[in-house]
PDB file of C-alpha atoms in Angstrom:
ATOM      1  CA  ASP Q  32     121.303 112.609  87.142  1.00 57.00           C
ATOM      2  CA  GLY Q  33     118.332 111.143  85.302  1.00 66.00           C
ATOM      3  CA  GLY Q  34     114.890 112.550  85.500  1.00 94.00           C
ATOM      4  CA  ILE Q  35     112.383 115.115  84.403  1.00 97.00           C
ATOM      5  CA  THR Q  36     113.065 118.831  84.676  1.00 97.00           C
ATOM      6  CA  GLN Q  37     110.370 121.463  84.631  1.00 97.00           C
ATOM      7  CA  SER Q  38     111.136 125.155  84.561  1.00 95.00           C
ATOM      8  CA  PRO Q  39     110.469 127.595  85.928  1.00 95.00           C
ATOM      9  CA  LYS Q  40     109.123 126.391  89.253  1.00 95.00           C
ATOM     10  CA  TYR Q  41     106.991 129.529  89.603  1.00 96.00           C
ATOM     11  CA  LEU Q  42     105.712 131.662  86.744  1.00 94.00           C
ATOM     12  CA  PHE Q  43     103.690 134.824  86.778  1.00 93.00           C
ATOM     13  CA  ARG Q  44     101.807 136.070  83.758  1.00 90.00           C
ATOM     14  CA  LYS Q  45      99.846 139.165  82.995  1.00 90.00           C
ATOM     15  CA  GLU Q  46      96.499 138.749  81.336  1.00 88.00           C
ATOM     16  CA  GLY Q  47      96.805 138.620  77.553  1.00 88.00           C
ATOM     17  CA  GLN Q  48     100.320 137.201  77.524  1.00 91.00           C
ATOM     18  CA  ASN Q  49     101.446 133.865  76.201  1.00 94.00           C
ATOM     19  CA  VAL Q  50     103.871 131.919  78.375  1.00 95.00           C
ATOM     20  CA  THR Q  51     105.838 128.741  77.727  1.00 96.00           C
ATOM     21  CA  LEU Q  52     106.517 126.062  80.308  1.00 97.00           C
ATOM     22  CA  SER Q  53     109.535 123.862  79.789  1.00 98.00           C
ATOM     23  CA  CYS Q  54     109.707 120.088  80.240  1.00 98.00           C
ATOM     24  CA  GLU Q  55     112.918 118.180  79.572  1.00 98.00           C
ATOM     25  CA  GLN Q  56     113.674 114.515  80.224  1.00 98.00           C
ATOM     26  CA  ASN Q  57     116.765 112.339  79.975  1.00 96.00           C
ATOM     27  CA  LEU Q  58     115.007 109.051  80.723  1.00 94.00           C
ATOM     28  CA  ASN Q  59     114.777 108.191  77.022  1.00 93.00           C
ATOM     29  CA  HIS Q  60     111.039 107.707  77.422  1.00 94.00           C
ATOM     30  CA  ASP Q  61     108.952 107.848  74.278  1.00 94.00           C
ATOM     31  CA  ALA Q  62     105.745 109.408  75.526  1.00 95.00           C
ATOM     32  CA  MET Q  63     105.359 112.745  77.233  1.00 97.00           C
ATOM     33  CA  TYR Q  64     102.283 114.316  78.819  1.00 97.00           C
ATOM     34  CA  TRP Q  65     101.068 117.627  80.180  1.00 98.00           C
ATOM     35  CA  TYR Q  66      98.540 117.739  82.997  1.00 98.00           C
ATOM     36  CA  ARG Q  67      96.814 120.558  84.761  1.00 97.00           C
ATOM     37  CA  GLN Q  68      96.100 120.227  88.473  1.00 96.00           C
ATOM     38  CA  ASP Q  69      93.523 122.297  90.297  1.00 94.00           C
ATOM     39  CA  PRO Q  70      92.578 121.884  93.962  1.00 87.00           C
ATOM     40  CA  GLY Q  71      90.027 119.129  94.447  1.00 82.00           C
ATOM     41  CA  GLN Q  72      90.004 118.110  90.779  1.00 84.00           C
ATOM     42  CA  GLY Q  73      92.901 115.750  90.415  1.00 88.00           C
ATOM     43  CA  LEU Q  74      94.886 115.812  87.180  1.00 94.00           C
ATOM     44  CA  ARG Q  75      93.432 116.612  83.779  1.00 95.00           C
ATOM     45  CA  LEU Q  76      95.244 115.805  80.547  1.00 96.00           C
ATOM     46  CA  ILE Q  77      96.075 118.730  78.268  1.00 98.00           C
ATOM     47  CA  TYR Q  78      98.223 117.165  75.515  1.00 98.00           C
ATOM     48  CA  TYR Q  79     100.382 114.127  74.973  1.00 97.00           C
ATOM     49  CA  SER Q  80     102.974 112.991  72.473  1.00 97.00           C
ATOM     50  CA  GLN Q  81     104.238 109.516  71.670  1.00 95.00           C
ATOM     51  CA  ILE Q  82     106.808 110.412  69.013  1.00 95.00           C
ATOM     52  CA  VAL Q  83     108.672 113.426  67.731  1.00 96.00           C
ATOM     53  CA  ASN Q  84     106.621 115.844  65.626  1.00 96.00           C
ATOM     54  CA  ASP Q  85     103.346 114.252  66.663  1.00 96.00           C
ATOM     55  CA  PHE Q  86     100.993 115.081  69.527  1.00 97.00           C
ATOM     56  CA  GLN Q  87      97.374 114.573  70.512  1.00 97.00           C
ATOM     57  CA  LYS Q  88      94.838 116.700  72.353  1.00 97.00           C
ATOM     58  CA  GLY Q  89      93.748 115.628  75.777  1.00 96.00           C
ATOM     59  CA  ASP Q  90      90.571 116.501  77.630  1.00 94.00           C
ATOM     60  CA  ILE Q  91      91.293 120.218  78.123  1.00 96.00           C
ATOM     61  CA  ALA Q  92      93.480 121.311  75.174  1.00 97.00           C
ATOM     62  CA  GLU Q  93      91.674 124.588  74.436  1.00 96.00           C
ATOM     63  CA  GLY Q  94      93.927 127.585  75.036  1.00 96.00           C
ATOM     64  CA  TYR Q  95      97.103 125.508  75.058  1.00 97.00           C
ATOM     65  CA  SER Q  96      99.651 124.485  72.423  1.00 97.00           C
ATOM     66  CA  VAL Q  97     102.629 122.125  72.393  1.00 98.00           C
ATOM     67  CA  SER Q  98     105.525 121.055  70.213  1.00 97.00           C
ATOM     68  CA  ARG Q  99     107.746 117.970  70.142  1.00 98.00           C
ATOM     69  CA  GLU Q 100     110.787 118.774  68.047  1.00 97.00           C
ATOM     70  CA  LYS Q 101     113.085 116.574  70.118  1.00 97.00           C
ATOM     71  CA  LYS Q 102     112.438 113.368  72.031  1.00 97.00           C
ATOM     72  CA  GLU Q 103     113.758 114.971  75.186  1.00 97.00           C
ATOM     73  CA  SER Q 104     111.620 118.113  75.142  1.00 98.00           C
ATOM     74  CA  PHE Q 105     107.883 118.839  75.235  1.00 98.00           C
ATOM     75  CA  PRO Q 106     107.189 122.532  75.932  1.00 98.00           C
ATOM     76  CA  LEU Q 107     103.700 123.759  76.722  1.00 98.00           C
ATOM     77  CA  THR Q 108     102.502 127.226  75.717  1.00 97.00           C
ATOM     78  CA  VAL Q 109      99.635 128.724  77.643  1.00 96.00           C
ATOM     79  CA  THR Q 110      98.020 131.201  75.301  1.00 94.00           C
ATOM     80  CA  SER Q 111      95.901 134.245  76.005  1.00 90.00           C
ATOM     81  CA  ALA Q 112      92.928 132.195  74.856  1.00 89.00           C
ATOM     82  CA  GLN Q 113      93.103 130.135  78.062  1.00 89.00           C
ATOM     83  CA  LYS Q 114      90.630 131.986  80.272  1.00 88.00           C
ATOM     84  CA  ASN Q 115      91.630 130.578  83.632  1.00 91.00           C
ATOM     85  CA  PRO Q 116      95.270 129.525  83.426  1.00 94.00           C
ATOM     86  CA  THR Q 117      96.214 129.813  87.096  1.00 95.00           C
ATOM     87  CA  ALA Q 118      97.050 126.249  88.093  1.00 96.00           C
ATOM     88  CA  PHE Q 119      99.822 123.755  88.819  1.00 96.00           C
ATOM     89  CA  TYR Q 120     101.161 122.148  85.648  1.00 97.00           C
ATOM     90  CA  LEU Q 121     102.758 118.725  85.643  1.00 97.00           C
ATOM     91  CA  CYS Q 122     104.786 117.060  82.925  1.00 98.00           C
ATOM     92  CA  ALA Q 123     105.043 113.283  82.802  1.00 97.00           C
ATOM     93  CA  THR Q 124     106.793 110.651  80.729  1.00 96.00           C
ATOM     94  CA  ARG Q 125     106.179 106.981  79.977  1.00 94.00           C
ATOM     95  CA  VAL Q 126     107.919 104.091  78.307  1.00 91.00           C
ATOM     96  CA  LEU Q 127     105.852 102.710  75.456  1.00 88.00           C
ATOM     97  CA  GLY Q 128     105.250  98.992  75.239  1.00 78.00           C
ATOM     98  CA  GLN Q 129     103.423  96.187  76.955  1.00 70.00           C
ATOM     99  CA  GLY Q 130     102.883  96.034  80.651  1.00 69.00           C
ATOM    100  CA  ALA Q 131     101.836  98.455  83.314  1.00 63.00           C
ATOM    101  CA  ASN Q 132     103.825 101.379  82.072  1.00 79.00           C
ATOM    102  CA  GLU Q 133     103.387 103.932  84.762  1.00 91.00           C
ATOM    103  CA  GLN Q 134     103.896 107.626  84.211  1.00 94.00           C
ATOM    104  CA  PHE Q 135     106.818 109.427  85.804  1.00 95.00           C
ATOM    105  CA  PHE Q 136     106.235 112.996  86.886  1.00 96.00           C
ATOM    106  CA  GLY Q 137     108.312 116.143  86.982  1.00 97.00           C
ATOM    107  CA  PRO Q 138     108.280 118.552  89.926  1.00 96.00           C
ATOM    108  CA  GLY Q 139     105.716 120.879  88.353  1.00 96.00           C
ATOM    109  CA  THR Q 140     105.356 124.552  87.480  1.00 97.00           C
ATOM    110  CA  ARG Q 141     102.944 126.811  89.302  1.00 96.00           C
ATOM    111  CA  LEU Q 142     101.492 129.442  86.991  1.00 96.00           C
ATOM    112  CA  THR Q 143      99.762 132.491  88.400  1.00 95.00           C
ATOM    113  CA  VAL Q 144      97.964 135.085  86.315  1.00 91.00           C
ATOM    114  CA  LEU Q 145      98.187 138.552  87.786  1.00 86.00           C
TER     115      LEU Q 145
ATOM    116  CA  ALA S 209      82.864 106.303  80.742  1.00 72.00           C
ATOM    117  CA  GLN S 210      86.099 105.800  82.618  1.00 84.00           C
ATOM    118  CA  SER S 211      86.204 107.394  86.039  1.00 91.00           C
ATOM    119  CA  VAL S 212      87.920 107.196  89.393  1.00 95.00           C
ATOM    120  CA  THR S 213      86.345 108.058  92.712  1.00 96.00           C
ATOM    121  CA  GLN S 214      88.190 108.716  95.918  1.00 97.00           C
ATOM    122  CA  PRO S 215      85.340 109.159  98.388  1.00 96.00           C
ATOM    123  CA  ASP S 216      87.412 110.756 101.139  1.00 96.00           C
ATOM    124  CA  ILE S 217      88.659 114.274 100.436  1.00 96.00           C
ATOM    125  CA  HIS S 218      90.523 114.532 103.738  1.00 97.00           C
ATOM    126  CA  ILE S 219      91.507 111.958 106.342  1.00 97.00           C
ATOM    127  CA  THR S 220      93.177 112.528 109.693  1.00 97.00           C
ATOM    128  CA  VAL S 221      94.898 109.680 111.525  1.00 97.00           C
ATOM    129  CA  SER S 222      97.131 109.521 114.565  1.00 97.00           C
ATOM    130  CA  GLU S 223     100.758 108.608 114.150  1.00 97.00           C
ATOM    131  CA  GLY S 224     101.142 104.874 114.671  1.00 97.00           C
ATOM    132  CA  ALA S 225      97.580 104.094 113.637  1.00 98.00           C
ATOM    133  CA  SER S 226      96.600 102.127 110.558  1.00 98.00           C
ATOM    134  CA  LEU S 227      95.412 103.727 107.340  1.00 97.00           C
ATOM    135  CA  GLU S 228      93.088 102.812 104.517  1.00 98.00           C
ATOM    136  CA  LEU S 229      92.405 105.100 101.570  1.00 98.00           C
ATOM    137  CA  ARG S 230      89.552 104.137  99.296  1.00 98.00           C
ATOM    138  CA  CYS S 231      89.484 104.100  95.511  1.00 98.00           C
ATOM    139  CA  ASN S 232      86.646 102.964  93.260  1.00 97.00           C
ATOM    140  CA  TYR S 233      86.783 102.964  89.496  1.00 95.00           C
ATOM    141  CA  SER S 234      84.714 102.501  86.400  1.00 93.00           C
ATOM    142  CA  TYR S 235      86.551 101.228  83.353  1.00 88.00           C
ATOM    143  CA  GLY S 236      85.442  99.308  80.292  1.00 79.00           C
ATOM    144  CA  ALA S 237      88.394  96.940  80.004  1.00 77.00           C
ATOM    145  CA  THR S 238      90.597  95.494  82.691  1.00 77.00           C
ATOM    146  CA  PRO S 239      92.585  98.511  83.768  1.00 83.00           C
ATOM    147  CA  TYR S 240      95.995  99.001  85.155  1.00 92.00           C
ATOM    148  CA  LEU S 241      95.776 100.517  88.643  1.00 94.00           C
ATOM    149  CA  PHE S 242      98.141 102.888  90.380  1.00 96.00           C
ATOM    150  CA  TRP S 243      98.571 104.823  93.591  1.00 98.00           C
ATOM    151  CA  TYR S 244     100.668 107.998  93.638  1.00 98.00           C
ATOM    152  CA  VAL S 245     101.683 110.304  96.479  1.00 98.00           C
ATOM    153  CA  GLN S 246     102.246 114.052  96.215  1.00 96.00           C
ATOM    154  CA  SER S 247     103.917 116.312  98.762  1.00 94.00           C
ATOM    155  CA  PRO S 248     102.925 120.002  98.665  1.00 90.00           C
ATOM    156  CA  GLY S 249     104.267 121.784  95.600  1.00 89.00           C
ATOM    157  CA  GLN S 250     105.873 118.626  94.238  1.00 92.00           C
ATOM    158  CA  GLY S 251     105.275 116.137  91.476  1.00 93.00           C
ATOM    159  CA  LEU S 252     103.686 112.722  91.908  1.00 96.00           C
ATOM    160  CA  GLN S 253     105.635 109.677  93.050  1.00 97.00           C
ATOM    161  CA  LEU S 254     104.473 106.155  92.285  1.00 97.00           C
ATOM    162  CA  LEU S 255     103.722 104.092  95.391  1.00 98.00           C
ATOM    163  CA  LEU S 256     102.568 100.890  93.710  1.00 97.00           C
ATOM    164  CA  LYS S 257     100.846  99.461  90.684  1.00 95.00           C
ATOM    165  CA  TYR S 258      98.709  96.481  89.695  1.00 94.00           C
ATOM    166  CA  PHE S 259      98.121  94.973  86.301  1.00 89.00           C
ATOM    167  CA  SER S 260      97.695  91.230  86.859  1.00 85.00           C
ATOM    168  CA  GLY S 261      98.443  88.359  89.196  1.00 86.00           C
ATOM    169  CA  ASP S 262      98.269  88.520  92.962  1.00 88.00           C
ATOM    170  CA  THR S 263      95.578  90.993  93.930  1.00 91.00           C
ATOM    171  CA  LEU S 264      97.526  92.204  96.955  1.00 96.00           C
ATOM    172  CA  VAL S 265     100.441  94.345  95.840  1.00 96.00           C
ATOM    173  CA  GLN S 266     103.249  95.760  97.888  1.00 97.00           C
ATOM    174  CA  GLY S 267     104.715  99.178  97.275  1.00 97.00           C
ATOM    175  CA  ILE S 268     107.301 101.534  98.611  1.00 96.00           C
ATOM    176  CA  LYS S 269     107.281 103.136 102.069  1.00 95.00           C
ATOM    177  CA  GLY S 270     105.377 100.197 103.576  1.00 97.00           C
ATOM    178  CA  PHE S 271     102.183 100.700 101.553  1.00 98.00           C
ATOM    179  CA  GLU S 272     100.079  97.948 100.058  1.00 98.00           C
ATOM    180  CA  ALA S 273      96.895  97.851  98.015  1.00 98.00           C
ATOM    181  CA  GLU S 274      94.302  95.222  97.265  1.00 96.00           C
ATOM    182  CA  PHE S 275      92.469  94.902  93.968  1.00 94.00           C
ATOM    183  CA  LYS S 276      88.894  93.665  94.309  1.00 94.00           C
ATOM    184  CA  ARG S 277      87.375  93.156  90.898  1.00 91.00           C
ATOM    185  CA  SER S 278      83.879  92.454  92.225  1.00 91.00           C
ATOM    186  CA  GLN S 279      83.846  95.786  94.036  1.00 94.00           C
ATOM    187  CA  SER S 280      85.803  97.752  91.395  1.00 93.00           C
ATOM    188  CA  SER S 281      88.063  98.914  94.175  1.00 96.00           C
ATOM    189  CA  PHE S 282      91.761  99.350  94.729  1.00 97.00           C
ATOM    190  CA  ASN S 283      92.192 100.518  98.321  1.00 98.00           C
ATOM    191  CA  LEU S 284      95.531 101.625  99.718  1.00 98.00           C
ATOM    192  CA  ARG S 285      96.613 100.518 103.201  1.00 98.00           C
ATOM    193  CA  LYS S 286      99.429 101.014 105.641  1.00 98.00           C
ATOM    194  CA  PRO S 287      99.583  99.240 109.021  1.00 97.00           C
ATOM    195  CA  THR S 288     101.460 101.976 110.873  1.00 98.00           C
ATOM    196  CA  VAL S 289     101.385 105.602 109.757  1.00 98.00           C
ATOM    197  CA  HIS S 290     104.368 107.881 110.241  1.00 97.00           C
ATOM    198  CA  TRP S 291     104.279 111.678 110.391  1.00 96.00           C
ATOM    199  CA  SER S 292     106.165 111.776 107.078  1.00 96.00           C
ATOM    200  CA  ASP S 293     103.216 110.087 105.348  1.00 97.00           C
ATOM    201  CA  ALA S 294     101.259 113.344 105.480  1.00 97.00           C
ATOM    202  CA  ALA S 295     100.639 114.182 101.828  1.00 97.00           C
ATOM    203  CA  GLU S 296      98.009 113.904  99.116  1.00 97.00           C
ATOM    204  CA  TYR S 297      97.319 110.516  97.593  1.00 98.00           C
ATOM    205  CA  PHE S 298      95.979 109.886  94.121  1.00 97.00           C
ATOM    206  CA  CYS S 299      94.489 106.745  92.690  1.00 97.00           C
ATOM    207  CA  ALA S 300      94.819 106.333  88.923  1.00 96.00           C
ATOM    208  CA  VAL S 301      93.421 103.801  86.471  1.00 93.00           C
ATOM    209  CA  GLY S 302      93.937 103.310  82.796  1.00 89.00           C
ATOM    210  CA  ARG S 303      95.795 101.752  79.936  1.00 84.00           C
ATOM    211  CA  GLY S 304      98.321 103.339  77.622  1.00 84.00           C
ATOM    212  CA  ASN S 305      97.691 107.037  77.136  1.00 88.00           C
ATOM    213  CA  ASP S 306      94.261 106.861  78.763  1.00 87.00           C
ATOM    214  CA  MET S 307      95.007 107.496  82.420  1.00 91.00           C
ATOM    215  CA  ARG S 308      92.313 108.768  84.770  1.00 93.00           C
ATOM    216  CA  PHE S 309      93.134 110.241  88.149  1.00 95.00           C
ATOM    217  CA  GLY S 310      90.967 110.569  91.205  1.00 96.00           C
ATOM    218  CA  ALA S 311      90.530 113.936  92.894  1.00 95.00           C
ATOM    219  CA  GLY S 312      92.899 112.921  95.662  1.00 96.00           C
ATOM    220  CA  THR S 313      92.754 112.277  99.403  1.00 97.00           C
ATOM    221  CA  ARG S 314      94.676 114.581 101.678  1.00 97.00           C
ATOM    222  CA  LEU S 315      96.172 112.796 104.669  1.00 98.00           C
ATOM    223  CA  THR S 316      96.898 114.626 107.899  1.00 98.00           C
ATOM    224  CA  VAL S 317      98.870 112.814 110.612  1.00 97.00           C
ATOM    225  CA  LYS S 318      98.323 113.824 114.232  1.00 96.00           C
ATOM    226  CA  PRO S 319     101.229 113.474 116.660  1.00 92.00           C
TER     227      PRO S 319
END
């Protein structure tokens, strides 16, 4: 079954803790993205990666970190430096190349800070 | 600067009525244009996309959108709305890794 898997679906964190959100894909897509979604604000880009062992900051990278050790995996760590981490986090993938290469989205992880 | 505006935060339509969701954009180059739909607590699903050619594009679930370059708009339409269309709709514009999303329009469908 091809697609994008995000886990866990719900995550609760105490203040001061780091947490890692998982994103795995078996679509063989080159690029992977992390977005944060807040009510009324649409999606904002946190980080993206086009190839293994390389990634770029998006618009709101502060307080987050990523790694891309495998093509299939792009985990996001929300660090204690992120002051307002409660949000819905979406992972996306994209085929690189010419044309209107749309992004495909995972089901999301809702993070709540207690 | 690149931006996307969806002027309507919330729209309510009756089942069986027609629908139009507005999207205006500002982008330096000719962008690729997309409409996505999101059900509560779920990811985004692509409804349709435009990058060149015929300015009226057809998508899934009976949706269509029209690109109007002179108005910098890419409005989404559906002739007959079904209760299952209730969701949030996002317009997106961009090229490559530079994708900008609107704030979304929440659609409520009245029986």
